[in-house]
Amino acid sequence: KNEVEQSPQNLTAQEGEFITINCSYSVGISALHWLQQHPGGGIVSLFMLSSGKKKHGRLIATINIQEKHSSLHITASHPRDSAVYICAAPAQYGGSQGNLIFGKGTKLSVKP
Amino acid sequence: DAGVIQSPRHEVTEMGQEVTLRCKPISGHDYLFWYRQTMMRGLELLIYFNNNVPIDDSGMPEDRFSAKMPNASFSTLKIQPSEPRDSAVYFCASSTGGGETQYFGPGTRLLVL
């Protein structure tokens, strides 16, 4: 069964800083998910990626399948980016990809 | 579309009572997921359905938990009898495929006293 590790657990940044959150997993996968959980509790899917890089606004997600590692970057961070960022990977290689294992999350706080 | 709809948003009950959580997935989505989130364990998959059929219920903690999906637009998660350790936020999510982007509902915050 896959194990998903995130670092750091907590991250405090000043507005405008470049942010990197890391995620590693133990079992080969077809796609990795990045989610954002707002302070109010709502969860939004940010990215699903299986190779290379994806960009949406100031958010960039990269994945290295060989190294079983993914990163989420935030450029020009803003206080509204303050949230918990969670990565998730399928529980096992092959089989149904719907059974996701979640990392513990990275709590980001961006100060003005 | 209104997104995934969950009810109730908050539930406070006493130990031993039956609790029923409800979910309406996004129309056209054929996968539905139930998750539980606690401070200690984070997000955990409880069960998921494909075309109303349960595919993987290995995350259901014990027999006190049951889930049904009688049709494509409705699912329930029932806890009977409830215990204080069931206190958590329960999320429902839906997607168009098993490995596709999941859309989460707002969650139900359950407190069992």
Coordinates of N, CA and C in Angstrom, one line a residue:
Chain A
K1 N 0.8 -1.2 0.0 CA 0.0 0.0 0.0 C 0.9 1.2 0.0
N2 N 0.4 2.2 -0.7 CA 1.2 3.5 -0.9 C 1.3 4.2 0.4
E3 N 2.5 4.8 0.6 CA 2.7 5.8 1.7 C 3.0 7.1 1.1
V4 N 2.3 8.1 1.6 CA 2.4 9.5 1.1 C 3.0 10.4 2.2
E5 N 4.1 11.0 1.9 CA 4.7 11.9 2.9 C 4.8 13.3 2.4
Q6 N 4.5 14.3 3.2 CA 4.6 15.7 2.8 C 5.5 16.4 3.7
S7 N 6.2 17.4 3.1 CA 7.0 18.3 3.9 C 7.0 19.7 3.3
P8 N 7.1 20.8 4.1 CA 7.1 20.7 5.6 C 5.6 20.5 6.1
Q9 N 5.5 20.3 7.4 CA 4.1 20.2 8.0 C 3.5 21.6 8.1
N10 N 4.3 22.6 8.5 CA 3.9 23.9 8.6 C 4.9 24.9 7.9
L11 N 4.3 25.9 7.3 CA 5.1 26.8 6.5 C 4.6 28.2 6.7
T12 N 5.4 29.2 7.1 CA 5.0 30.6 7.3 C 5.9 31.4 6.3
A13 N 5.3 32.2 5.5 CA 6.0 33.0 4.5 C 5.5 34.4 4.5
Q14 N 6.3 35.3 4.0 CA 5.9 36.7 3.8 C 5.3 36.8 2.4
E15 N 4.3 37.7 2.3 CA 3.7 38.0 1.1 C 4.7 38.2 0.0
G16 N 4.6 37.6 -1.2 CA 5.5 37.8 -2.3 C 6.5 36.7 -2.4
E17 N 6.7 35.9 -1.3 CA 7.7 34.9 -1.4 C 7.3 33.7 -2.3
F18 N 8.3 33.0 -2.8 CA 8.1 31.8 -3.6 C 8.0 30.6 -2.6
I19 N 7.0 29.8 -2.8 CA 6.7 28.7 -1.8 C 6.9 27.4 -2.5
T20 N 7.5 26.4 -1.8 CA 7.6 25.0 -2.3 C 7.1 24.1 -1.3
I21 N 6.2 23.2 -1.7 CA 5.7 22.1 -0.8 C 6.0 20.8 -1.5
N22 N 6.5 19.9 -0.7 CA 7.0 18.6 -1.3 C 6.1 17.4 -0.9
C23 N 6.1 16.4 -1.8 CA 5.3 15.2 -1.6 C 6.1 14.1 -2.2
S24 N 6.2 13.0 -1.4 CA 6.8 11.8 -1.9 C 5.9 10.6 -1.6
Y25 N 6.0 9.6 -2.5 CA 5.2 8.4 -2.3 C 6.0 7.2 -2.5
S26 N 5.5 6.0 -2.1 CA 6.4 4.8 -2.1 C 6.1 3.9 -3.2
V27 N 4.9 3.9 -3.8 CA 4.5 3.0 -4.8 C 4.3 3.7 -6.1
G28 N 4.7 3.2 -7.2 CA 4.5 3.8 -8.5 C 3.0 4.0 -8.8
I29 N 2.7 5.2 -9.4 CA 1.3 5.6 -9.6 C 1.1 6.0 -11.0
S30 N -0.2 6.2 -11.3 CA -0.5 6.7 -12.6 C -0.8 8.2 -12.6
A31 N -1.2 8.7 -11.4 CA -1.4 10.2 -11.3 C -1.4 10.6 -9.8
L32 N -1.0 11.8 -9.6 CA -1.0 12.3 -8.2 C -1.9 13.6 -8.2
H33 N -2.5 13.7 -7.0 CA -3.5 14.8 -6.9 C -2.9 15.8 -5.8
W34 N -3.2 17.1 -6.1 CA -2.9 18.2 -5.1 C -4.3 18.8 -4.8
L35 N -4.5 19.0 -3.5 CA -5.8 19.6 -3.0 C -5.5 20.7 -2.2
Q36 N -6.4 21.7 -2.1 CA -6.3 22.8 -1.2 C -7.5 22.8 -0.2
Q37 N -7.2 22.9 1.1 CA -8.3 23.0 2.1 C -8.3 24.3 2.7
H38 N -9.4 25.1 2.5 CA -9.5 26.4 3.0 C -9.6 26.5 4.5
P39 N -9.3 27.6 5.1 CA -9.5 27.7 6.6 C -10.9 27.3 7.0
G40 N -11.9 27.5 6.2 CA -13.3 27.2 6.5 C -13.6 25.7 6.4
G41 N -12.6 24.9 5.8 CA -12.8 23.5 5.8 C -13.1 23.0 4.4
G42 N -13.5 23.8 3.4 CA -13.8 23.3 2.1 C -12.6 22.8 1.4
I43 N -12.7 21.8 0.6 CA -11.6 21.2 -0.2 C -11.8 21.4 -1.7
V44 N -10.7 21.8 -2.3 CA -10.8 22.0 -3.8 C -9.6 21.3 -4.4
S45 N -9.9 20.6 -5.5 CA -8.9 19.9 -6.2 C -8.1 20.9 -7.1
L46 N -6.8 21.0 -6.9 CA -6.0 21.9 -7.7 C -5.4 21.3 -8.9
F47 N -4.8 20.1 -8.8 CA -4.1 19.5 -9.9 C -4.3 18.0 -9.8
M48 N -4.3 17.4 -11.0 CA -4.1 16.0 -11.1 C -3.0 15.8 -12.2
L49 N -1.9 15.2 -11.9 CA -0.8 15.1 -12.9 C -0.2 13.8 -12.9
S50 N 0.2 13.3 -14.1 CA 0.9 12.0 -14.2 C 2.3 12.2 -14.7
S51 N 2.7 13.3 -15.2 CA 4.0 13.5 -15.7 C 4.3 15.0 -15.9
G52 N 5.5 15.4 -15.8 CA 5.9 16.8 -16.1 C 5.4 17.8 -15.2
K53 N 4.8 18.8 -15.8 CA 4.4 20.0 -15.0 C 3.0 20.5 -15.5
K54 N 2.3 21.1 -14.5 CA 1.0 21.8 -14.8 C 1.0 23.1 -14.1
K55 N 0.4 24.1 -14.8 CA 0.4 25.5 -14.2 C -1.0 26.0 -14.3
H56 N -1.4 26.6 -13.2 CA -2.7 27.3 -13.1 C -2.5 28.6 -12.3
G57 N -2.5 29.7 -13.1 CA -2.3 31.0 -12.4 C -0.9 31.0 -11.8
R58 N -0.8 31.3 -10.4 CA 0.4 31.3 -9.7 C 0.9 30.0 -9.1
L59 N 0.1 29.0 -9.4 CA 0.4 27.6 -8.9 C 1.0 26.8 -10.0
I60 N 2.0 26.1 -9.6 CA 2.7 25.1 -10.5 C 2.9 23.8 -9.8
A61 N 2.6 22.7 -10.4 CA 2.8 21.4 -9.9 C 3.7 20.6 -10.8
T62 N 4.7 20.0 -10.2 CA 5.6 19.1 -11.0 C 5.6 17.7 -10.4
I63 N 6.0 16.8 -11.2 CA 6.1 15.4 -10.7 C 7.3 14.7 -11.4
N64 N 8.0 13.9 -10.7 CA 9.1 13.1 -11.2 C 8.7 11.7 -10.9
I65 N 8.2 11.0 -11.9 CA 7.7 9.6 -11.7 C 8.8 8.7 -11.2
Q66 N 10.0 8.8 -11.8 CA 11.1 7.9 -11.4 C 11.5 8.1 -10.0
E67 N 11.5 9.3 -9.5 CA 11.9 9.6 -8.1 C 10.7 9.5 -7.2
K68 N 9.5 9.3 -7.7 CA 8.3 9.2 -6.8 C 8.2 10.5 -6.0
H69 N 8.3 11.6 -6.6 CA 8.3 12.9 -5.9 C 7.5 13.9 -6.7
S70 N 6.8 14.8 -6.0 CA 6.1 15.9 -6.6 C 6.2 17.1 -5.8
S71 N 6.2 18.3 -6.4 CA 6.3 19.5 -5.7 C 5.1 20.5 -6.2
L72 N 4.7 21.3 -5.2 CA 3.7 22.3 -5.5 C 4.4 23.6 -5.2
H73 N 4.4 24.5 -6.2 CA 5.0 25.8 -6.1 C 4.0 26.9 -6.1
I74 N 4.2 27.9 -5.3 CA 3.3 29.1 -5.4 C 4.2 30.3 -5.6
T75 N 4.0 31.0 -6.7 CA 4.8 32.2 -7.0 C 4.1 33.4 -6.5
A76 N 4.9 34.4 -6.1 CA 4.3 35.7 -5.6 C 3.2 35.4 -4.6
S77 N 3.5 34.7 -3.5 CA 2.5 34.3 -2.6 C 1.7 35.5 -2.0
H78 N 0.5 35.2 -1.6 CA -0.5 36.2 -1.1 C -1.2 35.6 0.1
P79 N -1.6 36.5 1.0 CA -2.3 36.0 2.2 C -3.5 35.1 1.9
R80 N -4.1 35.3 0.8 CA -5.3 34.5 0.4 C -4.9 33.0 0.0
D81 N -3.5 32.8 -0.1 CA -3.0 31.5 -0.4 C -3.0 30.6 0.9
S82 N -3.2 31.3 2.0 CA -3.1 30.6 3.3 C -4.2 29.5 3.4
A83 N -3.7 28.3 3.5 CA -4.6 27.1 3.5 C -3.7 25.9 3.8
V84 N -4.4 24.7 3.9 CA -3.7 23.5 4.0 C -3.6 22.8 2.6
Y85 N -2.5 22.4 2.2 CA -2.3 21.8 0.9 C -2.0 20.3 1.1
I86 N -2.7 19.5 0.4 CA -2.7 18.1 0.6 C -2.4 17.4 -0.7
C87 N -1.5 16.4 -0.7 CA -1.2 15.6 -1.9 C -1.8 14.2 -1.6
A88 N -2.2 13.6 -2.7 CA -2.9 12.3 -2.6 C -2.5 11.4 -3.8
A89 N -2.3 10.1 -3.5 CA -1.9 9.2 -4.5 C -2.7 7.9 -4.4
P90 N -2.9 7.2 -5.5 CA -3.6 5.9 -5.4 C -3.0 5.0 -4.4
A91 N -3.8 4.2 -3.8 CA -3.3 3.3 -2.7 C -2.3 2.3 -3.2
Q92 N -2.5 1.8 -4.5 CA -1.6 0.8 -5.0 C -1.5 1.0 -6.5
Y93 N -0.4 0.4 -7.0 CA -0.1 0.5 -8.4 C -1.1 -0.4 -9.2
G94 N -1.7 0.1 -10.2 CA -2.6 -0.6 -11.0 C -4.0 -0.7 -10.2
G95 N -4.9 -1.5 -10.7 CA -6.2 -1.6 -10.0 C -6.9 -0.3 -10.1
S96 N -7.9 -0.1 -9.3 CA -8.7 1.1 -9.3 C -7.9 2.3 -8.8
Q97 N -8.0 3.4 -9.5 CA -7.2 4.6 -9.1 C -8.0 5.5 -8.2
G98 N -9.2 5.0 -7.8 CA -10.1 5.9 -7.0 C -9.7 5.8 -5.5
N99 N -9.0 4.8 -5.1 CA -8.7 4.6 -3.7 C -7.4 5.5 -3.4
L100 N -7.7 6.7 -2.9 CA -6.5 7.6 -2.7 C -6.0 7.5 -1.3
I101 N -4.7 7.6 -1.1 CA -4.1 7.8 0.2 C -3.6 9.3 0.3
F102 N -3.9 9.9 1.4 CA -3.6 11.3 1.5 C -2.4 11.6 2.4
G103 N -1.7 12.6 2.1 CA -0.6 13.1 3.0 C -1.3 13.8 4.1
K104 N -0.5 14.1 5.1 CA -1.0 14.8 6.3 C -1.3 16.3 6.1
G105 N -0.8 16.8 5.0 CA -1.1 18.2 4.7 C 0.0 19.1 5.1
T106 N 0.2 20.2 4.4 CA 1.1 21.3 4.8 C 0.3 22.5 5.0
K107 N 0.4 23.0 6.2 CA -0.4 24.2 6.6 C 0.5 25.5 6.2
L108 N 0.0 26.2 5.3 CA 0.7 27.4 4.8 C 0.0 28.7 5.4
S109 N 0.8 29.5 5.9 CA 0.3 30.9 6.4 C 1.2 31.9 5.7
V110 N 0.6 32.8 5.0 CA 1.3 33.9 4.3 C 0.9 35.2 5.0
K111 N 1.9 35.8 5.5 CA 1.8 37.1 6.2 C 1.9 38.3 5.3
P112 N 1.0 39.3 5.5 CA 1.1 40.5 4.7 C 2.3 41.3 5.0
Chain B
D1 N -23.8 23.8 -12.5 CA -24.2 22.8 -11.6 C -23.9 23.3 -10.2
A2 N -24.7 22.8 -9.2 CA -24.5 23.3 -7.8 C -23.3 22.7 -7.1
G3 N -22.7 21.7 -7.7 CA -21.6 21.0 -7.0 C -22.1 19.9 -6.2
V4 N -21.3 19.3 -5.4 CA -21.7 18.2 -4.6 C -22.4 18.8 -3.4
I5 N -23.5 18.2 -3.0 CA -24.4 18.7 -1.9 C -24.4 17.7 -0.8
Q6 N -24.1 18.2 0.4 CA -24.1 17.3 1.6 C -25.1 17.9 2.6
S7 N -25.8 17.0 3.3 CA -26.6 17.4 4.4 C -26.6 16.3 5.5
P8 N -26.7 16.7 6.8 CA -26.7 18.1 7.2 C -25.3 18.7 7.2
R9 N -25.1 19.9 7.4 CA -23.8 20.5 7.5 C -23.1 20.3 8.8
H10 N -24.0 20.3 9.8 CA -23.5 20.0 11.2 C -24.5 19.1 11.9
E11 N -24.0 18.2 12.7 CA -24.8 17.2 13.4 C -24.2 17.0 14.8
V12 N -25.0 17.2 15.8 CA -24.6 16.9 17.2 C -25.6 15.8 17.7
T13 N -25.1 14.8 18.2 CA -25.9 13.7 18.6 C -25.3 13.0 19.9
E14 N -26.1 12.2 20.5 CA -25.6 11.5 21.7 C -25.1 10.1 21.4
M15 N -24.2 9.6 22.1 CA -23.7 8.3 21.9 C -24.8 7.3 21.9
G16 N -24.7 6.4 20.9 CA -25.8 5.3 20.8 C -26.8 5.7 19.8
Q17 N -26.9 6.9 19.4 CA -28.0 7.3 18.4 C -27.5 7.0 17.0
E18 N -28.5 6.8 16.1 CA -28.2 6.6 14.7 C -28.0 7.9 14.0
V19 N -27.0 8.0 13.1 CA -26.7 9.2 12.4 C -26.7 8.8 10.9
T20 N -27.4 9.6 10.1 CA -27.4 9.4 8.6 C -26.9 10.7 7.9
L21 N -25.9 10.5 7.2 CA -25.4 11.6 6.4 C -25.8 11.4 4.9
R22 N -26.0 12.5 4.2 CA -26.5 12.4 2.9 C -25.7 13.2 1.9
C23 N -25.7 12.7 0.6 CA -24.8 13.3 -0.4 C -25.5 13.2 -1.8
K24 N -25.5 14.3 -2.5 CA -25.9 14.3 -3.9 C -24.7 14.7 -4.7
P25 N -24.3 13.7 -5.6 CA -23.1 14.0 -6.4 C -23.5 15.0 -7.6
I26 N -22.4 15.4 -8.3 CA -22.6 16.2 -9.4 C -23.3 15.4 -10.5
S27 N -24.2 15.9 -11.2 CA -24.9 15.2 -12.2 C -24.0 14.7 -13.3
G28 N -24.1 13.4 -13.7 CA -23.2 12.9 -14.7 C -21.9 12.2 -14.2
H29 N -21.6 12.5 -12.9 CA -20.5 11.8 -12.3 C -20.9 10.4 -11.9
D30 N -20.0 9.4 -12.3 CA -20.4 8.0 -12.0 C -19.6 7.4 -10.8
Y31 N -18.7 8.2 -10.2 CA -18.0 7.8 -9.0 C -18.4 8.7 -7.9
L32 N -18.6 8.0 -6.7 CA -18.9 8.7 -5.5 C -18.0 8.2 -4.4
F33 N -17.5 9.1 -3.6 CA -16.5 8.7 -2.5 C -17.0 9.3 -1.2
W34 N -16.8 8.5 -0.1 CA -17.1 9.0 1.2 C -15.7 9.0 2.0
Y35 N -15.4 10.2 2.6 CA -14.1 10.4 3.3 C -14.5 10.8 4.7
R36 N -13.5 10.5 5.6 CA -13.6 11.0 7.0 C -12.3 11.8 7.3
Q37 N -12.4 12.9 7.9 CA -11.2 13.7 8.3 C -11.2 14.0 9.8
T38 N -10.1 13.6 10.4 CA -9.9 13.9 11.8 C -8.5 14.5 12.0
M39 N -8.3 15.2 13.1 CA -7.0 15.8 13.3 C -5.9 14.7 13.4
M40 N -6.2 13.6 14.0 CA -5.2 12.6 14.2 C -4.8 11.8 12.9
R41 N -5.8 11.5 12.1 CA -5.6 10.6 11.0 C -5.7 11.3 9.6
G42 N -6.1 12.6 9.6 CA -6.2 13.3 8.3 C -7.4 12.8 7.5
L43 N -7.3 12.8 6.2 CA -8.3 12.4 5.3 C -8.2 10.9 5.1
E44 N -9.3 10.2 5.2 CA -9.3 8.7 4.9 C -10.5 8.4 4.1
L45 N -10.2 7.5 3.1 CA -11.3 7.0 2.3 C -12.1 5.9 3.1
L46 N -13.4 6.1 3.1 CA -14.2 5.1 3.8 C -14.7 4.0 2.8
I47 N -15.3 4.5 1.7 CA -15.9 3.7 0.7 C -16.1 4.5 -0.6
Y48 N -16.1 3.8 -1.7 CA -16.5 4.5 -2.9 C -17.3 3.6 -3.9
F49 N -18.1 4.3 -4.7 CA -19.1 3.6 -5.6 C -18.7 4.0 -7.0
N50 N -19.0 3.0 -7.9 CA -19.0 3.3 -9.3 C -20.3 2.8 -9.9
N51 N -21.0 3.7 -10.6 CA -22.4 3.4 -11.1 C -23.2 2.8 -10.0
N52 N -23.2 3.4 -8.8 CA -24.1 3.0 -7.7 C -23.7 1.7 -7.0
V53 N -22.6 1.1 -7.5 CA -22.2 -0.2 -6.9 C -20.9 0.0 -6.0
P54 N -20.9 -0.5 -4.8 CA -19.7 -0.3 -3.9 C -18.5 -1.0 -4.5
I55 N -17.4 -0.3 -4.7 CA -16.2 -0.9 -5.3 C -15.2 -1.3 -4.2
D56 N -15.0 -0.4 -3.2 CA -14.0 -0.6 -2.2 C -14.5 -0.1 -0.9
D57 N -14.8 -1.0 0.0 CA -15.3 -0.5 1.4 C -14.3 -0.9 2.4
S58 N -13.0 -1.1 2.1 CA -12.0 -1.5 3.0 C -11.7 -0.5 4.1
G59 N -12.1 0.8 3.8 CA -11.9 1.8 4.8 C -13.0 2.0 5.8
M60 N -14.1 1.3 5.6 CA -15.2 1.4 6.6 C -14.7 0.8 7.9
P61 N -14.7 1.6 9.0 CA -14.1 1.2 10.2 C -14.6 0.0 10.9
E62 N -15.9 -0.2 10.8 CA -16.5 -1.4 11.5 C -18.0 -1.5 11.1
D63 N -18.6 -2.6 11.6 CA -20.0 -2.8 11.1 C -21.0 -1.8 11.5
R64 N -20.6 -0.9 12.4 CA -21.5 0.2 12.7 C -21.7 1.2 11.6
F65 N -20.8 1.1 10.6 CA -20.9 2.0 9.4 C -21.4 1.3 8.3
S66 N -22.4 1.9 7.6 CA -22.9 1.4 6.3 C -23.1 2.5 5.3
A67 N -23.0 2.2 4.1 CA -23.3 3.2 3.0 C -24.1 2.6 1.9
K68 N -24.9 3.4 1.3 CA -25.8 2.9 0.2 C -25.8 4.0 -0.8
M69 N -26.1 3.5 -2.1 CA -26.3 4.5 -3.2 C -27.4 3.9 -4.0
P70 N -28.7 4.2 -3.6 CA -29.8 3.6 -4.3 C -30.0 4.1 -5.7
N71 N -29.5 5.3 -6.1 CA -29.5 5.8 -7.4 C -28.4 6.7 -7.7
A72 N -28.3 7.2 -8.9 CA -27.1 7.9 -9.3 C -27.0 9.3 -8.7
S73 N -28.1 9.8 -8.1 CA -28.1 11.1 -7.5 C -28.2 11.2 -6.0
F74 N -28.0 10.0 -5.3 CA -28.1 10.1 -3.9 C -27.4 9.0 -3.2
S75 N -26.7 9.3 -2.1 CA -26.0 8.3 -1.3 C -26.1 8.7 0.2
T76 N -26.1 7.7 1.0 CA -26.1 7.9 2.4 C -25.0 7.1 3.1
L77 N -24.6 7.7 4.2 CA -23.6 7.0 5.1 C -24.3 7.0 6.5
K78 N -24.4 5.8 7.0 CA -25.1 5.7 8.3 C -24.2 5.1 9.3
I79 N -24.3 5.6 10.5 CA -23.6 5.1 11.7 C -24.6 4.7 12.7
Q80 N -24.5 3.5 13.1 CA -25.5 3.0 14.1 C -24.9 1.8 14.9
P81 N -24.7 2.0 16.2 CA -24.9 3.2 17.0 C -23.6 4.0 16.9
S82 N -23.8 5.3 17.1 CA -22.7 6.3 17.0 C -21.9 6.2 18.3
E83 N -20.6 6.6 18.2 CA -19.7 6.6 19.4 C -18.9 7.9 19.3
P84 N -18.5 8.4 20.5 CA -17.7 9.7 20.5 C -16.5 9.7 19.5
R85 N -15.9 8.5 19.3 CA -14.7 8.5 18.4 C -15.1 8.6 16.9
D86 N -16.4 8.6 16.7 CA -16.9 8.9 15.3 C -16.9 10.4 15.0
S87 N -16.7 11.2 16.0 CA -16.7 12.7 15.7 C -15.6 13.0 14.7
A88 N -16.0 13.7 13.7 CA -15.1 14.0 12.6 C -15.9 14.8 11.5
V89 N -15.2 15.2 10.5 CA -15.8 15.8 9.3 C -15.9 14.8 8.3
Y90 N -17.1 14.6 7.7 CA -17.3 13.6 6.7 C -17.5 14.3 5.4
F91 N -16.7 13.9 4.4 CA -16.8 14.5 3.1 C -17.3 13.5 2.1
C92 N -18.1 14.0 1.2 CA -18.5 13.2 0.0 C -17.8 13.9 -1.2
A93 N -17.4 13.1 -2.2 CA -16.8 13.7 -3.4 C -17.3 12.8 -4.6
S94 N -17.3 13.5 -5.8 CA -17.7 12.7 -7.0 C -16.8 13.0 -8.1
S95 N -16.7 12.1 -9.1 CA -15.8 12.3 -10.2 C -16.4 11.6 -11.4
T96 N -15.8 11.9 -12.6 CA -16.3 11.2 -13.8 C -15.5 9.9 -14.1
G97 N -14.5 9.6 -13.3 CA -13.7 8.4 -13.5 C -13.0 8.1 -12.2
G98 N -12.5 6.8 -12.1 CA -11.8 6.5 -10.8 C -10.6 7.3 -10.6
G99 N -9.9 7.6 -11.6 CA -8.6 8.3 -11.4 C -8.7 9.8 -11.8
E100 N -9.9 10.3 -12.0 CA -10.1 11.6 -12.4 C -10.2 12.6 -11.2
T101 N -10.2 13.9 -11.5 CA -10.3 14.9 -10.5 C -11.6 14.7 -9.7
Q102 N -11.5 14.8 -8.4 CA -12.6 14.6 -7.5 C -13.1 16.0 -7.0
Y103 N -14.4 16.1 -7.0 CA -15.1 17.4 -6.5 C -15.7 17.1 -5.2
F104 N -15.3 17.9 -4.2 CA -15.7 17.6 -2.8 C -16.9 18.4 -2.5
G105 N -17.7 17.8 -1.6 CA -18.8 18.6 -1.0 C -18.3 19.4 0.2
P106 N -19.1 20.2 0.8 CA -18.7 21.1 1.9 C -18.4 20.3 3.2
G107 N -18.8 19.1 3.3 CA -18.6 18.3 4.5 C -19.7 18.4 5.5
T108 N -19.8 17.3 6.3 CA -20.7 17.3 7.5 C -19.8 17.2 8.7
R109 N -20.0 18.2 9.6 CA -19.2 18.1 10.9 C -20.1 17.4 11.9
L110 N -19.6 16.2 12.3 CA -20.3 15.4 13.3 C -19.7 15.4 14.6
L111 N -20.5 15.6 15.6 CA -20.0 15.6 17.0 C -20.9 14.6 17.8
V112 N -20.3 13.6 18.3 CA -21.0 12.6 19.1 C -20.6 12.8 20.6
L113 N -21.6 13.1 21.4 CA -21.3 13.4 22.8 C -21.4 12.1 23.6

